[in-house]
């Protein structure tokens, strides 16, 4: 917001200075330098005024959301009774064991 008001102030100051200098130029006939200077000054001041009046570019739109990753495949698990070695009793015992696909 500060930049816009600064640009407008500079543009207005440039126009005022340009008009003040244009009024104090001595009258000459024949060489055409005044016309060229007026055209160049007008283009410069027009560019300043145009850039001050133009708004800033709009920001780009946000990127679309990426698709979520598919869930991992489900693993089917169950418990089966199996014989396992039990070192505390030094023998095989039947215990439920988790078995998955």
Short mmCIF file of N, CA and C in Angstrom, two decimals:
data_model
loop_
_atom_site.label_atom_id
_atom_site.label_comp_id
_atom_site.label_asym_id
_atom_site.label_seq_id
_atom_site.Cartn_x
_atom_site.Cartn_y
_atom_site.Cartn_z
N UNK A 1 0.83 -1.18 0.00
CA UNK A 1 0.00 0.00 0.00
C UNK A 1 0.87 1.24 0.00
N UNK A 2 2.00 1.20 0.72
CA UNK A 2 2.91 2.34 0.76
C UNK A 2 3.45 2.63 -0.63
N UNK A 3 3.74 1.56 -1.36
CA UNK A 3 4.35 1.72 -2.68
C UNK A 3 3.42 2.46 -3.63
N UNK A 4 2.12 2.17 -3.56
CA UNK A 4 1.17 2.84 -4.45
C UNK A 4 1.10 4.34 -4.18
N UNK A 5 1.04 4.70 -2.90
CA UNK A 5 0.95 6.13 -2.59
C UNK A 5 2.25 6.84 -2.96
N UNK A 6 3.39 6.18 -2.79
CA UNK A 6 4.67 6.76 -3.18
C UNK A 6 4.73 6.93 -4.69
N UNK A 7 4.25 5.95 -5.43
CA UNK A 7 4.26 6.04 -6.89
C UNK A 7 3.37 7.18 -7.37
N UNK A 8 2.21 7.31 -6.77
CA UNK A 8 1.31 8.39 -7.16
C UNK A 8 1.93 9.75 -6.85
N UNK A 9 2.59 9.87 -5.69
CA UNK A 9 3.23 11.13 -5.32
C UNK A 9 4.33 11.49 -6.31
N UNK A 10 5.14 10.50 -6.69
CA UNK A 10 6.21 10.74 -7.66
C UNK A 10 5.63 11.13 -9.01
N UNK A 11 4.55 10.50 -9.41
CA UNK A 11 3.93 10.81 -10.70
C UNK A 11 3.39 12.24 -10.70
N UNK A 12 2.70 12.62 -9.64
CA UNK A 12 2.15 13.97 -9.57
C UNK A 12 3.27 15.00 -9.53
N UNK A 13 4.32 14.72 -8.76
CA UNK A 13 5.46 15.65 -8.70
C UNK A 13 6.12 15.79 -10.06
N UNK A 14 6.23 14.71 -10.79
CA UNK A 14 6.81 14.77 -12.13
C UNK A 14 5.98 15.60 -13.08
N UNK A 15 4.68 15.46 -12.99
CA UNK A 15 3.79 16.24 -13.86
C UNK A 15 3.91 17.73 -13.52
N UNK A 16 3.92 18.06 -12.22
CA UNK A 16 4.02 19.46 -11.81
C UNK A 16 5.34 20.06 -12.28
N UNK A 17 6.44 19.35 -12.10
CA UNK A 17 7.75 19.85 -12.53
C UNK A 17 7.78 19.99 -14.04
N UNK A 18 7.22 19.04 -14.74
CA UNK A 18 7.19 19.12 -16.21
C UNK A 18 6.40 20.32 -16.70
N UNK A 19 5.28 20.57 -16.07
CA UNK A 19 4.48 21.74 -16.47
C UNK A 19 5.18 23.04 -16.12
N UNK A 20 5.87 23.07 -14.98
CA UNK A 20 6.58 24.29 -14.58
C UNK A 20 7.72 24.59 -15.55
N UNK A 21 8.45 23.57 -15.95
CA UNK A 21 9.56 23.77 -16.88
C UNK A 21 9.07 24.09 -18.29
N UNK A 22 7.95 23.54 -18.64
CA UNK A 22 7.41 23.81 -19.99
C UNK A 22 6.97 25.27 -20.11
N UNK A 23 6.51 25.85 -19.02
CA UNK A 23 6.06 27.24 -19.07
C UNK A 23 7.21 28.24 -19.10
N UNK A 24 8.40 27.85 -18.67
CA UNK A 24 9.52 28.79 -18.61
C UNK A 24 10.46 28.68 -19.81
N UNK A 25 10.17 27.83 -20.76
CA UNK A 25 11.06 27.67 -21.92
C UNK A 25 10.95 28.91 -22.82
N UNK A 26 12.08 29.41 -23.33
CA UNK A 26 12.02 30.58 -24.22
C UNK A 26 11.42 30.21 -25.57
N UNK A 27 10.80 31.16 -26.21
CA UNK A 27 10.18 30.92 -27.51
C UNK A 27 11.23 30.93 -28.61
N UNK A 28 11.28 29.87 -29.40
CA UNK A 28 12.18 29.78 -30.54
C UNK A 28 11.37 29.26 -31.71
N UNK A 29 11.75 29.63 -32.84
CA UNK A 29 11.05 29.16 -34.01
C UNK A 29 12.02 28.40 -34.91
N UNK A 30 11.57 27.30 -35.47
CA UNK A 30 12.33 26.69 -36.53
C UNK A 30 13.03 25.38 -36.24
N UNK A 31 13.63 25.13 -35.07
CA UNK A 31 14.45 23.92 -34.95
C UNK A 31 13.66 22.68 -34.55
N UNK A 32 12.50 22.77 -33.98
CA UNK A 32 11.66 21.61 -33.66
C UNK A 32 12.10 20.86 -32.41
N UNK A 33 13.10 21.36 -31.71
CA UNK A 33 13.58 20.68 -30.50
C UNK A 33 12.55 20.71 -29.39
N UNK A 34 11.76 21.75 -29.34
CA UNK A 34 10.75 21.85 -28.29
C UNK A 34 9.68 20.78 -28.47
N UNK A 35 9.34 20.51 -29.71
CA UNK A 35 8.32 19.48 -29.98
C UNK A 35 8.86 18.11 -29.57
N UNK A 36 10.11 17.83 -29.94
CA UNK A 36 10.71 16.55 -29.57
C UNK A 36 10.81 16.41 -28.06
N UNK A 37 11.22 17.49 -27.39
CA UNK A 37 11.32 17.44 -25.93
C UNK A 37 9.95 17.25 -25.30
N UNK A 38 8.94 17.88 -25.86
CA UNK A 38 7.59 17.72 -25.34
C UNK A 38 7.08 16.30 -25.52
N UNK A 39 7.38 15.72 -26.67
CA UNK A 39 6.93 14.34 -26.92
C UNK A 39 7.64 13.38 -25.97
N UNK A 40 8.95 13.53 -25.83
CA UNK A 40 9.71 12.64 -24.94
C UNK A 40 9.27 12.82 -23.49
N UNK A 41 9.10 14.07 -23.07
CA UNK A 41 8.65 14.32 -21.70
C UNK A 41 7.24 13.79 -21.47
N UNK A 42 6.38 13.94 -22.45
CA UNK A 42 5.01 13.42 -22.31
C UNK A 42 4.99 11.91 -22.21
N UNK A 43 5.83 11.25 -23.01
CA UNK A 43 5.89 9.79 -22.93
C UNK A 43 6.43 9.34 -21.57
N UNK A 44 7.44 10.05 -21.07
CA UNK A 44 8.01 9.67 -19.77
C UNK A 44 7.00 9.87 -18.66
N UNK A 45 6.34 11.01 -18.67
CA UNK A 45 5.34 11.26 -17.62
C UNK A 45 4.14 10.34 -17.76
N UNK A 46 3.78 10.02 -18.99
CA UNK A 46 2.69 9.07 -19.20
C UNK A 46 3.03 7.68 -18.67
N UNK A 47 4.29 7.28 -18.87
CA UNK A 47 4.72 5.99 -18.33
C UNK A 47 4.69 5.99 -16.81
N UNK A 48 5.13 7.09 -16.20
CA UNK A 48 5.08 7.19 -14.74
C UNK A 48 3.65 7.15 -14.23
N UNK A 49 2.79 7.91 -14.86
CA UNK A 49 1.39 7.95 -14.41
C UNK A 49 0.72 6.60 -14.63
N UNK A 50 1.02 5.96 -15.76
CA UNK A 50 0.42 4.65 -16.03
C UNK A 50 0.88 3.59 -15.06
N UNK A 51 2.17 3.61 -14.72
CA UNK A 51 2.66 2.61 -13.77
C UNK A 51 2.13 2.87 -12.37
N UNK A 52 1.89 4.13 -12.04
CA UNK A 52 1.34 4.44 -10.71
C UNK A 52 -0.12 4.03 -10.62
N UNK A 53 -0.85 4.17 -11.72
CA UNK A 53 -2.28 3.86 -11.69
C UNK A 53 -2.54 2.37 -11.84
N UNK A 54 -1.62 1.64 -12.47
CA UNK A 54 -1.84 0.21 -12.69
C UNK A 54 -1.70 -0.54 -11.38
N UNK A 55 -2.55 -1.51 -11.20
CA UNK A 55 -2.49 -2.33 -10.00
C UNK A 55 -1.42 -3.40 -10.14
N UNK A 56 -1.10 -4.01 -9.03
CA UNK A 56 -0.12 -5.09 -9.04
C UNK A 56 -0.75 -6.33 -9.67
N UNK A 57 0.09 -7.23 -10.13
CA UNK A 57 -0.42 -8.47 -10.70
C UNK A 57 -1.11 -9.28 -9.62
N UNK A 58 -2.12 -10.02 -10.02
CA UNK A 58 -2.81 -10.89 -9.08
C UNK A 58 -1.92 -12.08 -8.77
N UNK A 59 -1.95 -12.58 -7.54
CA UNK A 59 -1.11 -13.74 -7.22
C UNK A 59 -1.63 -14.97 -7.95
N UNK A 60 -0.78 -15.94 -8.21
CA UNK A 60 -1.24 -17.14 -8.90
C UNK A 60 -2.16 -17.94 -7.98
N UNK A 61 -3.04 -18.74 -8.56
CA UNK A 61 -3.93 -19.53 -7.72
C UNK A 61 -3.14 -20.58 -6.95
N UNK A 62 -3.66 -21.03 -5.83
CA UNK A 62 -2.93 -22.06 -5.07
C UNK A 62 -2.92 -23.37 -5.85
N UNK A 63 -1.91 -24.20 -5.65
CA UNK A 63 -1.86 -25.46 -6.39
C UNK A 63 -2.96 -26.39 -5.91
N UNK A 64 -3.46 -27.23 -6.78
CA UNK A 64 -4.52 -28.16 -6.35
C UNK A 64 -3.94 -29.19 -5.38
N UNK A 65 -4.82 -29.70 -4.54
CA UNK A 65 -4.37 -30.71 -3.59
C UNK A 65 -4.01 -31.99 -4.34
N UNK A 66 -2.94 -32.59 -3.93
CA UNK A 66 -2.54 -33.86 -4.53
C UNK A 66 -3.45 -34.97 -3.99
N UNK A 67 -3.64 -35.99 -4.79
CA UNK A 67 -4.48 -37.10 -4.37
C UNK A 67 -3.80 -37.83 -3.21
N UNK A 68 -4.59 -38.27 -2.28
CA UNK A 68 -4.04 -39.01 -1.16
C UNK A 68 -3.55 -40.37 -1.64
N UNK A 69 -2.54 -40.87 -0.98
CA UNK A 69 -2.02 -42.19 -1.31
C UNK A 69 -3.06 -43.24 -0.92
N UNK A 70 -3.18 -44.29 -1.70
CA UNK A 70 -4.16 -45.32 -1.33
C UNK A 70 -3.72 -46.01 -0.03
N UNK A 71 -4.67 -46.52 0.72
CA UNK A 71 -4.29 -47.18 1.97
C UNK A 71 -3.50 -48.46 1.67
N UNK A 72 -2.66 -48.86 2.59
CA UNK A 72 -1.91 -50.10 2.35
C UNK A 72 -2.86 -51.29 2.32
N UNK A 73 -2.46 -52.35 1.67
CA UNK A 73 -3.36 -53.51 1.61
C UNK A 73 -3.57 -54.09 3.01
N UNK A 74 -4.76 -54.54 3.24
CA UNK A 74 -5.08 -55.09 4.56
C UNK A 74 -4.48 -56.48 4.68
N UNK A 75 -3.93 -56.73 5.83
CA UNK A 75 -3.33 -58.03 6.10
C UNK A 75 -4.31 -58.81 6.97
N UNK A 76 -4.59 -60.01 6.53
CA UNK A 76 -5.53 -60.85 7.27
C UNK A 76 -4.73 -61.70 8.26
N UNK A 77 -5.02 -61.53 9.54
CA UNK A 77 -4.31 -62.27 10.59
C UNK A 77 -5.32 -62.99 11.48
N UNK A 78 -4.88 -64.07 12.08
CA UNK A 78 -5.70 -64.83 13.02
C UNK A 78 -4.77 -65.57 13.97
N UNK A 79 -5.36 -66.21 14.97
CA UNK A 79 -4.56 -66.98 15.94
C UNK A 79 -4.89 -68.46 15.77
N UNK A 80 -3.82 -69.25 15.79
CA UNK A 80 -3.96 -70.70 15.70
C UNK A 80 -3.22 -71.34 16.87
N UNK A 81 -3.75 -72.39 17.38
CA UNK A 81 -3.00 -73.11 18.42
C UNK A 81 -1.85 -73.90 17.77
N UNK A 82 -0.65 -73.70 18.32
CA UNK A 82 0.52 -74.40 17.79
C UNK A 82 1.38 -74.87 18.96
N UNK A 83 2.16 -75.86 18.66
CA UNK A 83 3.10 -76.33 19.67
C UNK A 83 4.35 -75.47 19.60
N UNK A 84 4.72 -74.90 20.74
CA UNK A 84 5.93 -74.09 20.82
C UNK A 84 6.77 -74.58 21.99
N UNK A 85 8.05 -74.37 21.90
CA UNK A 85 8.97 -74.79 22.97
C UNK A 85 8.93 -73.79 24.11
N UNK A 86 8.73 -74.29 25.31
CA UNK A 86 8.73 -73.45 26.50
C UNK A 86 9.97 -73.80 27.32
N UNK A 87 10.96 -72.89 27.37
CA UNK A 87 12.20 -73.23 28.06
C UNK A 87 12.06 -73.30 29.59
N UNK A 88 10.99 -72.73 30.14
CA UNK A 88 10.82 -72.77 31.60
C UNK A 88 10.42 -74.15 32.11
N UNK A 89 9.61 -74.82 31.30
CA UNK A 89 9.21 -76.17 31.72
C UNK A 89 9.96 -77.25 30.93
N UNK A 90 10.78 -76.82 29.98
CA UNK A 90 11.62 -77.71 29.20
C UNK A 90 10.78 -78.75 28.45
N UNK A 91 9.72 -78.23 27.77
CA UNK A 91 8.84 -79.12 27.01
C UNK A 91 8.06 -78.29 26.00
N UNK A 92 7.43 -78.99 25.06
CA UNK A 92 6.55 -78.32 24.10
C UNK A 92 5.19 -78.12 24.74
N UNK A 93 4.59 -76.93 24.47
CA UNK A 93 3.25 -76.63 24.96
C UNK A 93 2.43 -76.06 23.80
N UNK A 94 1.13 -76.15 23.90
CA UNK A 94 0.24 -75.61 22.86
C UNK A 94 -0.15 -74.19 23.28
N UNK A 95 0.18 -73.24 22.43
CA UNK A 95 -0.13 -71.83 22.69
C UNK A 95 -0.73 -71.22 21.43
N UNK A 96 -1.58 -70.17 21.61
CA UNK A 96 -2.09 -69.48 20.41
C UNK A 96 -0.97 -68.63 19.79
N UNK A 97 -0.82 -68.76 18.49
CA UNK A 97 0.22 -68.04 17.75
C UNK A 97 -0.46 -67.22 16.66
N UNK A 98 0.01 -66.00 16.46
CA UNK A 98 -0.56 -65.13 15.42
C UNK A 98 -0.03 -65.57 14.06
N UNK A 99 -0.95 -65.80 13.13
CA UNK A 99 -0.61 -66.23 11.78
C UNK A 99 -1.24 -65.23 10.81
N UNK A 100 -0.44 -64.74 9.85
CA UNK A 100 -0.94 -63.77 8.87
C UNK A 100 -0.73 -64.29 7.46
N UNK A 101 -1.55 -63.79 6.52
CA UNK A 101 -1.40 -64.16 5.11
C UNK A 101 -0.14 -63.58 4.54
#
